[in-house]
């Protein structure tokens, strides 16, 4: 390299690199709670254990391109402060509604955006893949689990029928002559999918130079684990069926699954390697290095090396300060919620009927679960009230479900929605059924019909995302995040008596329930 050019480039790196590293450390320090949350999930979840390898891999990928980076002139990009502010604001919104995926993705985005902001686009372009690969450190993807479970059940039941074995399916549970089976979280294949996508993306980057080949291989790394999981589930059921349920019926079917998955992924990589386009030498990339920026453009401009790091940290710190101000009230105390003894139009608290079922909503500030009756109608009412929500106490969460997958008493069937009268207002409510795992003698006692809706500072919605948006809006405008889940349930009955009872109860008492929750909100 021409010494006349090398000298200003090296001088620029001497100023830029310490400033960038210091800014990176300060950014991680400001948002350390989010970083700690990410690491905590790596520790406790087998699905995301690979996160421990992502950062070392990113550092190694950057180190591989050190000779190229040395030849690229770093240059701050002031307008990237706008992008950095957007990522920080996204983090704030995620914190306000306690959505881990949003806060963690925004946190990683902030770290990534510091590269073009402080070192420039010329530098960022040379390490664009390592920067993007860093997002694999975020524990993200479990949202696909319910759909993957449905697809696994669809394929397994279809394959069993095509094998000539009679099967009866209801939701994610199905019965064959030799036993009962169900698709649970461990059978969804989400672990296989995330692992395959992470490793497959890295393999594609290292082994292909063509963008088209890389895209095709990444697509294959998504499809292969999904289809492999379907085949795994089918083979496990067949092993259990033909062995008289002596094989593949305990924890060993998980072991069989990982062995099968490992073989499939190995074959995928072996096939992909046949079309590999490895780098012959780092020299082939030197022609891609952008034209160097003159030293005058770096040292004599209005933006000095110390200005951009300070401005970036001030942006990130101001958003963190705003969050601290909004969250300064501290943790909420548990609330005492009294159970109304009488509601409208003759509905009274049952003194003889026990609670039929307990929804699996975690850590509400207060809740009631009671049975009301009128004439020959009986309805259960669950109210879970949430205040000062955080990562462990929040209304909308993947942990808040009607029944957990391994519930001993009930199994959930597919849910839908239904318009229901809520007092004088018609609202759409989530609806579904629960089936007793230990059937009673009377069939109408084996099923519960359930309806659910969220109450967020007086606004009603059955949609999880809309409830999160309401929560963020009300917290931003200073009205707090008081909210509740309303669940009404009843025995299904032989002729839809349960649905009729719920309809009558909600029409009679929707207004009273809303007034009760509004009164709880006023008690601070």
Coordinates of C-alpha atoms in Angstrom, one line a residue:
X1 CA 0.0 0.0 0.0
X2 CA 1.2 3.5 -0.7
X3 CA 2.7 4.9 2.5
X4 CA 1.2 8.3 1.8
X5 CA -2.3 6.8 2.0
X6 CA -1.5 4.3 4.8
X7 CA -0.4 7.0 7.3
X8 CA -3.7 8.9 7.5
X9 CA -5.7 5.7 7.5
X10 CA -3.7 4.3 10.4
X11 CA -3.9 7.6 12.2
X12 CA -7.7 7.6 11.8
X13 CA -8.0 4.1 13.2
X14 CA -5.8 5.1 16.2
X15 CA -8.5 7.7 17.1
X16 CA -11.6 5.8 16.0
X17 CA -11.1 2.4 17.5
X18 CA -10.7 3.5 21.2
X19 CA -13.6 5.8 20.8
X20 CA -15.8 3.1 19.3
X21 CA -14.8 0.5 22.0
X22 CA -15.4 2.9 24.8
X23 CA -18.8 3.8 23.3
X24 CA -19.7 0.1 23.0
X25 CA -18.8 -0.6 26.6
X26 CA -20.9 2.4 27.8
X27 CA -23.9 1.4 25.7
X28 CA -23.8 -2.2 27.1
X29 CA -23.5 -0.7 30.6
X30 CA -26.5 1.6 30.1
X31 CA -28.6 -1.3 28.9
X32 CA -27.0 -4.0 31.1
X33 CA -30.4 -5.3 32.4
X34 CA -31.4 -6.2 28.8
X35 CA -28.0 -7.8 28.2
X36 CA -28.4 -9.8 31.5
X37 CA -31.9 -10.9 30.4
X38 CA -30.4 -12.3 27.2
X39 CA -27.7 -14.2 29.0
X40 CA -30.2 -15.5 31.5
X41 CA -32.3 -17.0 28.7
X42 CA -29.2 -18.6 27.2
X43 CA -28.6 -20.3 30.6
X44 CA -32.0 -21.6 31.3
X45 CA -33.3 -22.5 27.8
X46 CA -31.9 -25.4 25.8
X47 CA -33.4 -23.7 22.7
X48 CA -31.1 -20.7 22.9
X49 CA -27.9 -22.2 24.4
X50 CA -26.2 -21.5 21.1
X51 CA -26.3 -17.8 22.0
X52 CA -23.0 -18.3 24.0
X53 CA -21.3 -19.1 20.7
X54 CA -22.6 -16.2 18.7
X55 CA -20.5 -13.4 20.1
X56 CA -17.2 -15.4 19.8
X57 CA -18.1 -16.3 16.2
X58 CA -18.8 -12.6 15.4
X59 CA -15.5 -11.6 16.8
X60 CA -13.7 -14.3 14.8
X61 CA -15.5 -13.3 11.6
X62 CA -14.4 -9.7 12.1
X63 CA -10.9 -10.7 12.9
X64 CA -10.7 -12.6 9.6
X65 CA -11.2 -9.4 7.8
X66 CA -8.7 -7.3 9.8
X67 CA -6.3 -6.8 6.8
X68 CA -9.1 -5.4 4.8
X69 CA -10.4 -3.2 7.6
X70 CA -6.9 -1.7 8.1
X71 CA -7.1 -0.4 4.6
X72 CA -10.5 1.3 5.0
X73 CA -10.7 4.9 6.2
X74 CA -13.1 5.1 9.2
X75 CA -15.4 8.2 9.1
X76 CA -18.3 9.0 11.5
X77 CA -21.8 9.4 10.0
X78 CA -23.7 12.0 12.0
X79 CA -27.1 11.2 10.4
X80 CA -26.9 7.7 11.9
X81 CA -27.9 9.3 15.2
X82 CA -31.4 9.3 13.8
X83 CA -31.3 5.5 13.3
X84 CA -29.7 5.1 16.7
X85 CA -32.5 7.2 18.3
X86 CA -35.1 5.0 16.5
X87 CA -33.6 1.8 17.9
X88 CA -33.5 3.3 21.4
X89 CA -37.1 4.4 21.2
X90 CA -38.1 0.9 20.0
X91 CA -36.3 -0.4 23.1
X92 CA -38.3 2.0 25.3
X93 CA -41.6 0.8 23.8
X94 CA -40.6 -2.8 24.4
X95 CA -39.8 -2.0 28.0
X96 CA -43.1 -0.2 28.5
X97 CA -45.1 -3.2 27.5
X98 CA -42.5 -5.8 28.7
X99 CA -41.9 -7.5 25.4
X100 CA -38.5 -9.2 25.7
X101 CA -38.1 -9.8 21.9
X102 CA -38.5 -6.1 21.2
X103 CA -36.2 -4.8 23.9
X104 CA -33.5 -7.4 23.1
X105 CA -33.7 -6.9 19.3
X106 CA -33.5 -3.2 19.8
X107 CA -30.5 -3.5 22.1
X108 CA -28.6 -5.5 19.6
X109 CA -29.6 -3.1 16.9
X110 CA -28.1 -0.2 18.9
X111 CA -24.8 -2.1 19.2
X112 CA -24.8 -2.8 15.5
X113 CA -25.7 0.8 14.5
X114 CA -22.8 2.1 16.5
X115 CA -20.5 0.7 13.8
X116 CA -21.7 2.8 10.9
X117 CA -22.4 5.8 13.2
X118 CA -18.8 5.9 14.6
X119 CA -16.7 4.1 12.0
X120 CA -18.7 4.8 8.8
X121 CA -20.4 2.8 6.1
X122 CA -17.2 1.8 4.4
X123 CA -16.2 -0.1 7.5
X124 CA -19.7 -1.5 8.1
X125 CA -19.9 -2.8 4.6
X126 CA -16.8 -4.9 5.1
X127 CA -18.3 -6.7 8.2
X128 CA -22.0 -6.6 7.3
X129 CA -22.4 -10.3 7.8
X130 CA -20.9 -10.5 11.2
X131 CA -23.0 -7.5 12.3
X132 CA -26.2 -9.2 11.0
X133 CA -25.1 -12.6 12.5
X134 CA -25.0 -10.9 15.9
X135 CA -28.9 -10.9 15.9
X136 CA -28.8 -14.7 16.4
X137 CA -27.7 -13.9 19.9
X138 CA -31.3 -12.7 20.6
X139 CA -33.5 -15.5 22.1
X140 CA -36.2 -15.1 19.4
X141 CA -38.3 -17.5 17.5
X142 CA -40.5 -19.3 20.0
X143 CA -43.5 -17.4 18.7
X144 CA -43.6 -19.9 15.9
X145 CA -44.0 -22.8 18.3
X146 CA -47.9 -23.0 18.2
X147 CA -48.0 -23.1 14.4
X148 CA -45.1 -25.6 14.2
X149 CA -47.0 -27.8 16.7
X150 CA -50.2 -27.7 14.5
X151 CA -48.2 -28.5 11.3
X152 CA -46.5 -31.4 13.1
X153 CA -49.8 -32.8 14.2
X154 CA -51.3 -32.3 10.7
X155 CA -48.5 -34.2 9.0
X156 CA -48.3 -37.0 11.7
X157 CA -52.0 -37.7 11.6
X158 CA -52.0 -37.7 7.8
X159 CA -49.0 -40.0 7.6
X160 CA -50.5 -42.4 10.1
X161 CA -53.7 -42.6 8.1
X162 CA -51.8 -43.2 4.9
X163 CA -50.1 -46.1 6.8
X164 CA -53.4 -47.8 7.2
X165 CA -53.8 -47.1 11.0
X166 CA -57.1 -45.6 12.2
X167 CA -56.6 -42.4 14.1
X168 CA -58.9 -40.0 15.9
X169 CA -57.6 -36.5 16.3
X170 CA -58.8 -33.6 18.5
X171 CA -56.6 -30.5 18.5
X172 CA -53.0 -31.6 19.2
X173 CA -54.1 -34.9 20.8
X174 CA -54.8 -38.0 18.7
X175 CA -55.6 -41.6 19.5
X176 CA -54.5 -44.8 17.7
X177 CA -55.4 -48.4 18.6
X178 CA -52.3 -48.8 20.7
X179 CA -52.4 -45.6 22.7
X180 CA -52.8 -41.8 23.1
X181 CA -50.4 -39.3 21.7
X182 CA -50.1 -35.5 21.8
X183 CA -47.9 -32.9 20.3
X184 CA -46.2 -30.8 23.0
X185 CA -43.7 -28.0 23.0
X186 CA -40.7 -30.3 22.8
X187 CA -42.3 -31.8 19.6
X188 CA -42.7 -28.5 17.8
X189 CA -39.3 -28.7 16.2
X190 CA -38.5 -25.0 17.1
X191 CA -35.2 -26.0 18.6
X192 CA -34.2 -27.9 15.5
X193 CA -35.3 -24.9 13.3
X194 CA -33.4 -22.3 15.3
X195 CA -30.2 -24.4 15.5
X196 CA -30.4 -25.3 11.8
X197 CA -31.0 -21.7 10.7
X198 CA -28.1 -20.4 12.8
X199 CA -25.5 -23.0 11.7
X200 CA -26.9 -23.0 8.1
X201 CA -26.5 -19.2 7.8
X202 CA -22.9 -19.4 9.0
X203 CA -22.2 -22.3 6.7
X204 CA -23.6 -20.4 3.7
X205 CA -21.5 -17.4 4.4
X206 CA -18.3 -19.3 4.7
X207 CA -18.8 -21.7 1.8
X208 CA -20.5 -19.7 -0.9
X209 CA -19.7 -16.4 -2.5
X210 CA -22.8 -16.2 -4.7
X211 CA -25.7 -14.4 -3.0
X212 CA -28.1 -16.7 -4.8
X213 CA -26.5 -19.8 -3.5
X214 CA -26.3 -18.4 0.0
X215 CA -30.0 -17.5 -0.1
X216 CA -31.0 -21.0 -1.4
X217 CA -28.9 -22.8 1.3
X218 CA -30.5 -20.6 4.1
X219 CA -33.9 -21.4 2.7
X220 CA -33.0 -25.1 2.8
X221 CA -31.8 -24.8 6.4
X222 CA -35.3 -23.6 7.3
X223 CA -37.3 -26.2 5.4
X224 CA -35.1 -29.2 6.2
X225 CA -35.5 -29.1 10.0
X226 CA -39.3 -28.5 9.7
X227 CA -39.8 -31.5 7.4
X228 CA -37.3 -33.6 9.4
X229 CA -39.3 -32.9 12.6
X230 CA -42.5 -34.1 10.9
X231 CA -40.8 -37.3 9.9
X232 CA -39.3 -37.7 13.4
X233 CA -42.7 -37.4 15.0
X234 CA -44.3 -39.9 12.6
X235 CA -41.4 -42.4 13.1
X236 CA -41.7 -42.1 16.9
X237 CA -45.4 -42.9 16.8
X238 CA -44.7 -45.9 14.5
X239 CA -42.0 -47.1 16.8
X240 CA -44.3 -46.9 19.8
X241 CA -47.2 -48.6 17.9
X242 CA -45.2 -51.6 16.5
X243 CA -43.3 -52.1 19.8
X244 CA -46.3 -52.2 22.0
X245 CA -45.3 -48.8 23.4
X246 CA -42.0 -50.2 24.7
X247 CA -39.9 -47.9 22.4
X248 CA -39.9 -44.2 21.9
X249 CA -42.5 -43.5 24.5
X250 CA -40.4 -41.8 27.2
X251 CA -37.6 -39.4 27.2
X252 CA -35.8 -41.6 24.8
X253 CA -38.0 -40.3 21.9
X254 CA -36.3 -36.9 22.5
X255 CA -32.9 -38.5 22.3
X256 CA -34.0 -40.3 19.1
X257 CA -35.1 -37.0 17.7
X258 CA -31.8 -35.3 18.2
X259 CA -29.9 -38.2 16.8
X260 CA -32.1 -38.1 13.7
X261 CA -31.8 -34.4 13.4
X262 CA -28.0 -34.5 13.7
X263 CA -27.9 -37.0 10.8
X264 CA -30.2 -34.9 8.6
X265 CA -28.2 -31.7 9.2
X266 CA -24.9 -33.5 8.6
X267 CA -26.3 -34.8 5.2
X268 CA -27.5 -31.3 4.4
X269 CA -24.0 -29.8 5.0
X270 CA -22.3 -32.7 3.0
X271 CA -24.6 -32.0 0.0
X272 CA -24.1 -28.2 0.4
X273 CA -20.3 -28.6 0.4
X274 CA -20.4 -30.1 -3.1
X275 CA -21.4 -26.6 -4.5
X276 CA -19.0 -24.7 -2.1
X277 CA -17.3 -21.6 -3.4
X278 CA -14.6 -21.0 -0.7
X279 CA -12.4 -18.0 -0.7
X280 CA -9.1 -18.7 -2.4
X281 CA -7.3 -15.8 -0.8
X282 CA -8.1 -12.6 1.1
X283 CA -6.5 -10.8 -1.8
X284 CA -9.6 -11.4 -3.9
X285 CA -11.5 -9.0 -1.8
X286 CA -9.0 -6.1 -2.1
X287 CA -10.7 -5.0 -5.3
X288 CA -13.9 -4.5 -3.3
X289 CA -12.4 -2.1 -0.9
X290 CA -14.1 1.3 -1.4
X291 CA -12.1 4.3 -2.4
X292 CA -10.3 5.7 0.6
X293 CA -11.5 8.9 2.1
X294 CA -8.9 11.7 2.3
X295 CA -7.6 12.6 5.7
X296 CA -8.9 16.2 5.2
X297 CA -12.4 14.9 5.2
X298 CA -11.9 13.2 8.5
X299 CA -9.9 15.6 10.6
X300 CA -10.9 19.1 9.4
X301 CA -14.7 18.6 9.2
X302 CA -17.3 19.8 11.7
X303 CA -17.7 16.4 13.2
X304 CA -14.7 15.4 15.2
X305 CA -13.9 12.0 16.6
X306 CA -14.9 12.8 20.1
X307 CA -18.2 14.4 19.1
X308 CA -20.0 11.4 17.6
X309 CA -19.2 9.0 20.5
X310 CA -20.4 11.6 23.0
X311 CA -23.5 12.3 21.0
X312 CA -24.3 8.6 20.6
X313 CA -24.0 7.9 24.3
X314 CA -26.1 11.0 25.1
X315 CA -28.9 9.7 22.8
X316 CA -28.8 6.3 24.4
X317 CA -28.6 7.7 27.9
X318 CA -31.5 10.1 27.4
X319 CA -33.8 7.3 26.4
X320 CA -32.7 5.2 29.4
X321 CA -33.3 8.2 31.6
X322 CA -36.8 8.6 30.2
X323 CA -37.5 5.0 31.0
X324 CA -36.2 5.4 34.6
X325 CA -38.5 8.4 35.0
X326 CA -41.5 6.5 33.8
X327 CA -40.7 3.5 35.9
X328 CA -39.7 5.4 39.1
X329 CA -42.8 4.3 41.1
X330 CA -41.1 1.0 41.8
X331 CA -42.7 -2.5 42.1
X332 CA -46.4 -2.8 42.7
X333 CA -47.8 -4.4 45.9
X334 CA -50.3 -7.2 45.6
X335 CA -53.9 -6.1 45.5
X336 CA -56.8 -7.4 47.5
X337 CA -59.7 -8.1 45.3
X338 CA -63.0 -8.9 46.9
X339 CA -65.4 -11.3 45.2
X340 CA -68.8 -9.7 44.6
X341 CA -71.5 -11.8 46.2
X342 CA -74.2 -10.7 43.8
X343 CA -74.2 -9.4 40.3
X344 CA -77.0 -8.1 38.0
X345 CA -80.2 -9.8 36.9
X346 CA -80.2 -12.5 39.6
X347 CA -76.6 -13.8 39.2
X348 CA -75.3 -14.7 42.7
X349 CA -72.1 -16.2 44.0
X350 CA -72.5 -20.0 44.3
X351 CA -72.1 -21.3 47.8
X352 CA -72.1 -24.9 46.8
X353 CA -70.4 -25.1 43.4
X354 CA -66.6 -25.3 43.6
X355 CA -64.3 -23.5 41.2
X356 CA -64.4 -25.4 38.0
X357 CA -60.9 -24.5 36.7
X358 CA -58.0 -22.2 37.3
X359 CA -56.5 -20.4 34.3
X360 CA -52.7 -20.4 34.1
X361 CA -52.1 -16.7 34.2
X362 CA -48.9 -15.9 36.1
X363 CA -48.3 -13.3 38.9
X364 CA -51.3 -11.0 38.7
X365 CA -51.3 -8.2 41.3
X366 CA -54.7 -9.5 42.3
X367 CA -57.3 -12.0 41.0
X368 CA -60.6 -13.6 41.7
X369 CA -62.0 -16.9 40.4
X370 CA -65.6 -17.6 41.4
X371 CA -68.7 -19.4 40.3
X372 CA -72.0 -17.6 39.7
X373 CA -75.4 -19.2 39.2
X374 CA -78.9 -18.2 38.2
X375 CA -81.7 -20.7 38.0
X376 CA -80.2 -23.7 36.1
X377 CA -77.3 -21.7 34.7
X378 CA -73.7 -21.8 36.1
X379 CA -70.8 -19.7 35.0
X380 CA -67.2 -19.3 36.2
X381 CA -65.6 -15.9 36.2
X382 CA -61.8 -15.2 36.4
X383 CA -60.4 -11.7 36.7
X384 CA -56.6 -11.2 36.7
X385 CA -55.6 -7.6 37.4
X386 CA -52.1 -6.4 36.5
X387 CA -50.3 -3.2 37.6
X388 CA -46.7 -1.9 37.3
X389 CA -46.0 -4.6 34.8
X390 CA -42.5 -5.9 34.2
X391 CA -40.7 -9.0 32.8
X392 CA -42.1 -11.2 35.5
X393 CA -45.6 -9.7 35.9
X394 CA -47.3 -8.8 32.7
X395 CA -50.8 -9.3 31.2
X396 CA -49.9 -10.5 27.7
X397 CA -47.2 -13.2 27.8
X398 CA -46.5 -16.6 26.2
X399 CA -46.6 -17.9 29.8
X400 CA -50.1 -16.8 30.3
X401 CA -52.3 -19.5 28.9
X402 CA -55.6 -21.3 29.7
X403 CA -53.8 -24.5 30.5
X404 CA -50.1 -25.5 30.4
X405 CA -49.2 -28.3 28.0
X406 CA -48.7 -30.8 30.8
X407 CA -51.7 -29.9 32.9
X408 CA -53.0 -33.0 34.6
X409 CA -56.7 -32.0 34.6
X410 CA -57.4 -30.2 31.2
X411 CA -56.2 -30.1 27.6
X412 CA -56.9 -27.1 25.4
X413 CA -58.5 -27.5 22.0
X414 CA -58.0 -25.0 19.1
X415 CA -59.3 -21.5 19.8
X416 CA -61.1 -19.0 17.7
X417 CA -63.1 -15.8 18.2
X418 CA -66.7 -15.0 18.6
X419 CA -68.7 -11.8 19.0
X420 CA -70.3 -11.5 22.4
X421 CA -72.5 -8.9 24.1
X422 CA -70.5 -7.2 26.8
X423 CA -73.2 -5.3 28.6
X424 CA -74.6 -2.9 26.0
X425 CA -71.6 -3.3 23.7
X426 CA -70.8 -6.1 21.2
X427 CA -67.1 -7.2 21.4
X428 CA -65.0 -10.0 19.8
X429 CA -63.8 -12.4 22.4
X430 CA -61.3 -15.3 22.1
X431 CA -63.2 -18.5 22.4
X432 CA -62.3 -22.2 22.8
X433 CA -62.8 -25.4 24.6
X434 CA -61.1 -27.4 27.3
X435 CA -61.3 -31.2 27.5
X436 CA -61.0 -33.1 30.8
X437 CA -58.0 -35.5 30.8
X438 CA -59.9 -37.7 33.2
X439 CA -63.4 -38.0 31.8
X440 CA -66.4 -38.0 34.1
X441 CA -69.3 -40.3 33.9
X442 CA -71.5 -37.6 32.4
X443 CA -70.2 -36.3 29.0
X444 CA -71.4 -32.8 29.6
X445 CA -69.0 -32.5 32.5
X446 CA -66.0 -33.3 30.3
X447 CA -65.9 -30.0 28.4
X448 CA -65.6 -26.4 29.3
X449 CA -66.4 -23.6 26.9
X450 CA -64.2 -20.5 27.5
X451 CA -64.2 -16.9 26.4
X452 CA -61.6 -14.3 27.1
X453 CA -61.0 -10.6 26.6
X454 CA -58.5 -8.0 27.8
X455 CA -59.4 -4.8 29.6
X456 CA -56.6 -2.2 29.3
X457 CA -57.4 1.1 31.1
X458 CA -61.0 0.8 30.0
X459 CA -60.3 -0.4 26.4
X460 CA -61.4 -3.9 25.4
X461 CA -59.7 -6.2 23.0
X462 CA -59.2 -9.9 22.4
X463 CA -56.0 -9.3 20.4
X464 CA -52.6 -9.7 22.2
X465 CA -50.8 -7.2 20.0
X466 CA -53.5 -4.6 20.3
X467 CA -53.5 -5.0 24.1
X468 CA -49.7 -4.4 24.0
X469 CA -50.2 -1.3 21.9
X470 CA -52.9 0.0 24.3
X471 CA -50.6 -0.6 27.2
X472 CA -47.7 1.3 25.7
X473 CA -49.9 4.2 24.7
X474 CA -51.5 4.7 28.1
X475 CA -48.1 4.4 29.8
X476 CA -46.5 6.9 27.4
X477 CA -49.3 9.5 28.1
X478 CA -48.9 9.0 31.9
X479 CA -52.1 7.0 32.6
X480 CA -50.3 3.9 33.9
X481 CA -50.6 0.3 32.7
X482 CA -53.5 -1.0 34.8
X483 CA -55.1 -3.9 32.9
X484 CA -56.9 -7.1 33.4
X485 CA -57.9 -10.4 31.7
X486 CA -61.5 -11.3 31.8
X487 CA -62.2 -15.1 31.4
X488 CA -65.7 -16.5 31.5
X489 CA -66.3 -20.3 31.3
X490 CA -69.0 -22.9 31.8
X491 CA -69.6 -26.6 31.2
X492 CA -70.4 -27.1 27.5
X493 CA -73.5 -29.2 27.9
X494 CA -75.1 -31.5 25.4
X495 CA -77.0 -28.8 23.5
X496 CA -74.8 -25.7 23.9
X497 CA -76.1 -24.7 27.3
X498 CA -72.7 -23.5 28.3
X499 CA -72.4 -21.0 25.4
X500 CA -76.0 -19.8 26.2
X501 CA -75.1 -19.3 29.8
X502 CA -72.0 -17.3 29.0
X503 CA -73.9 -15.1 26.5
X504 CA -76.5 -14.3 29.1
X505 CA -73.9 -13.7 31.9
X506 CA -71.8 -11.3 29.8
X507 CA -74.8 -9.4 28.5
X508 CA -76.1 -9.0 32.1
X509 CA -72.8 -8.2 33.8
X510 CA -70.4 -6.8 31.2
X511 CA -71.0 -3.3 32.5
X512 CA -70.7 -4.4 36.1
X513 CA -67.3 -6.1 35.4
X514 CA -66.0 -3.0 33.6
X515 CA -67.1 -0.8 36.6
X516 CA -65.4 -3.2 39.0
X517 CA -62.1 -3.0 37.1
X518 CA -62.4 0.8 36.8
X519 CA -62.8 0.9 40.6
X520 CA -59.7 -1.3 41.1
X521 CA -57.8 1.1 38.9
X522 CA -58.8 4.0 41.1
X523 CA -57.4 2.3 44.2
X524 CA -53.8 3.3 44.3

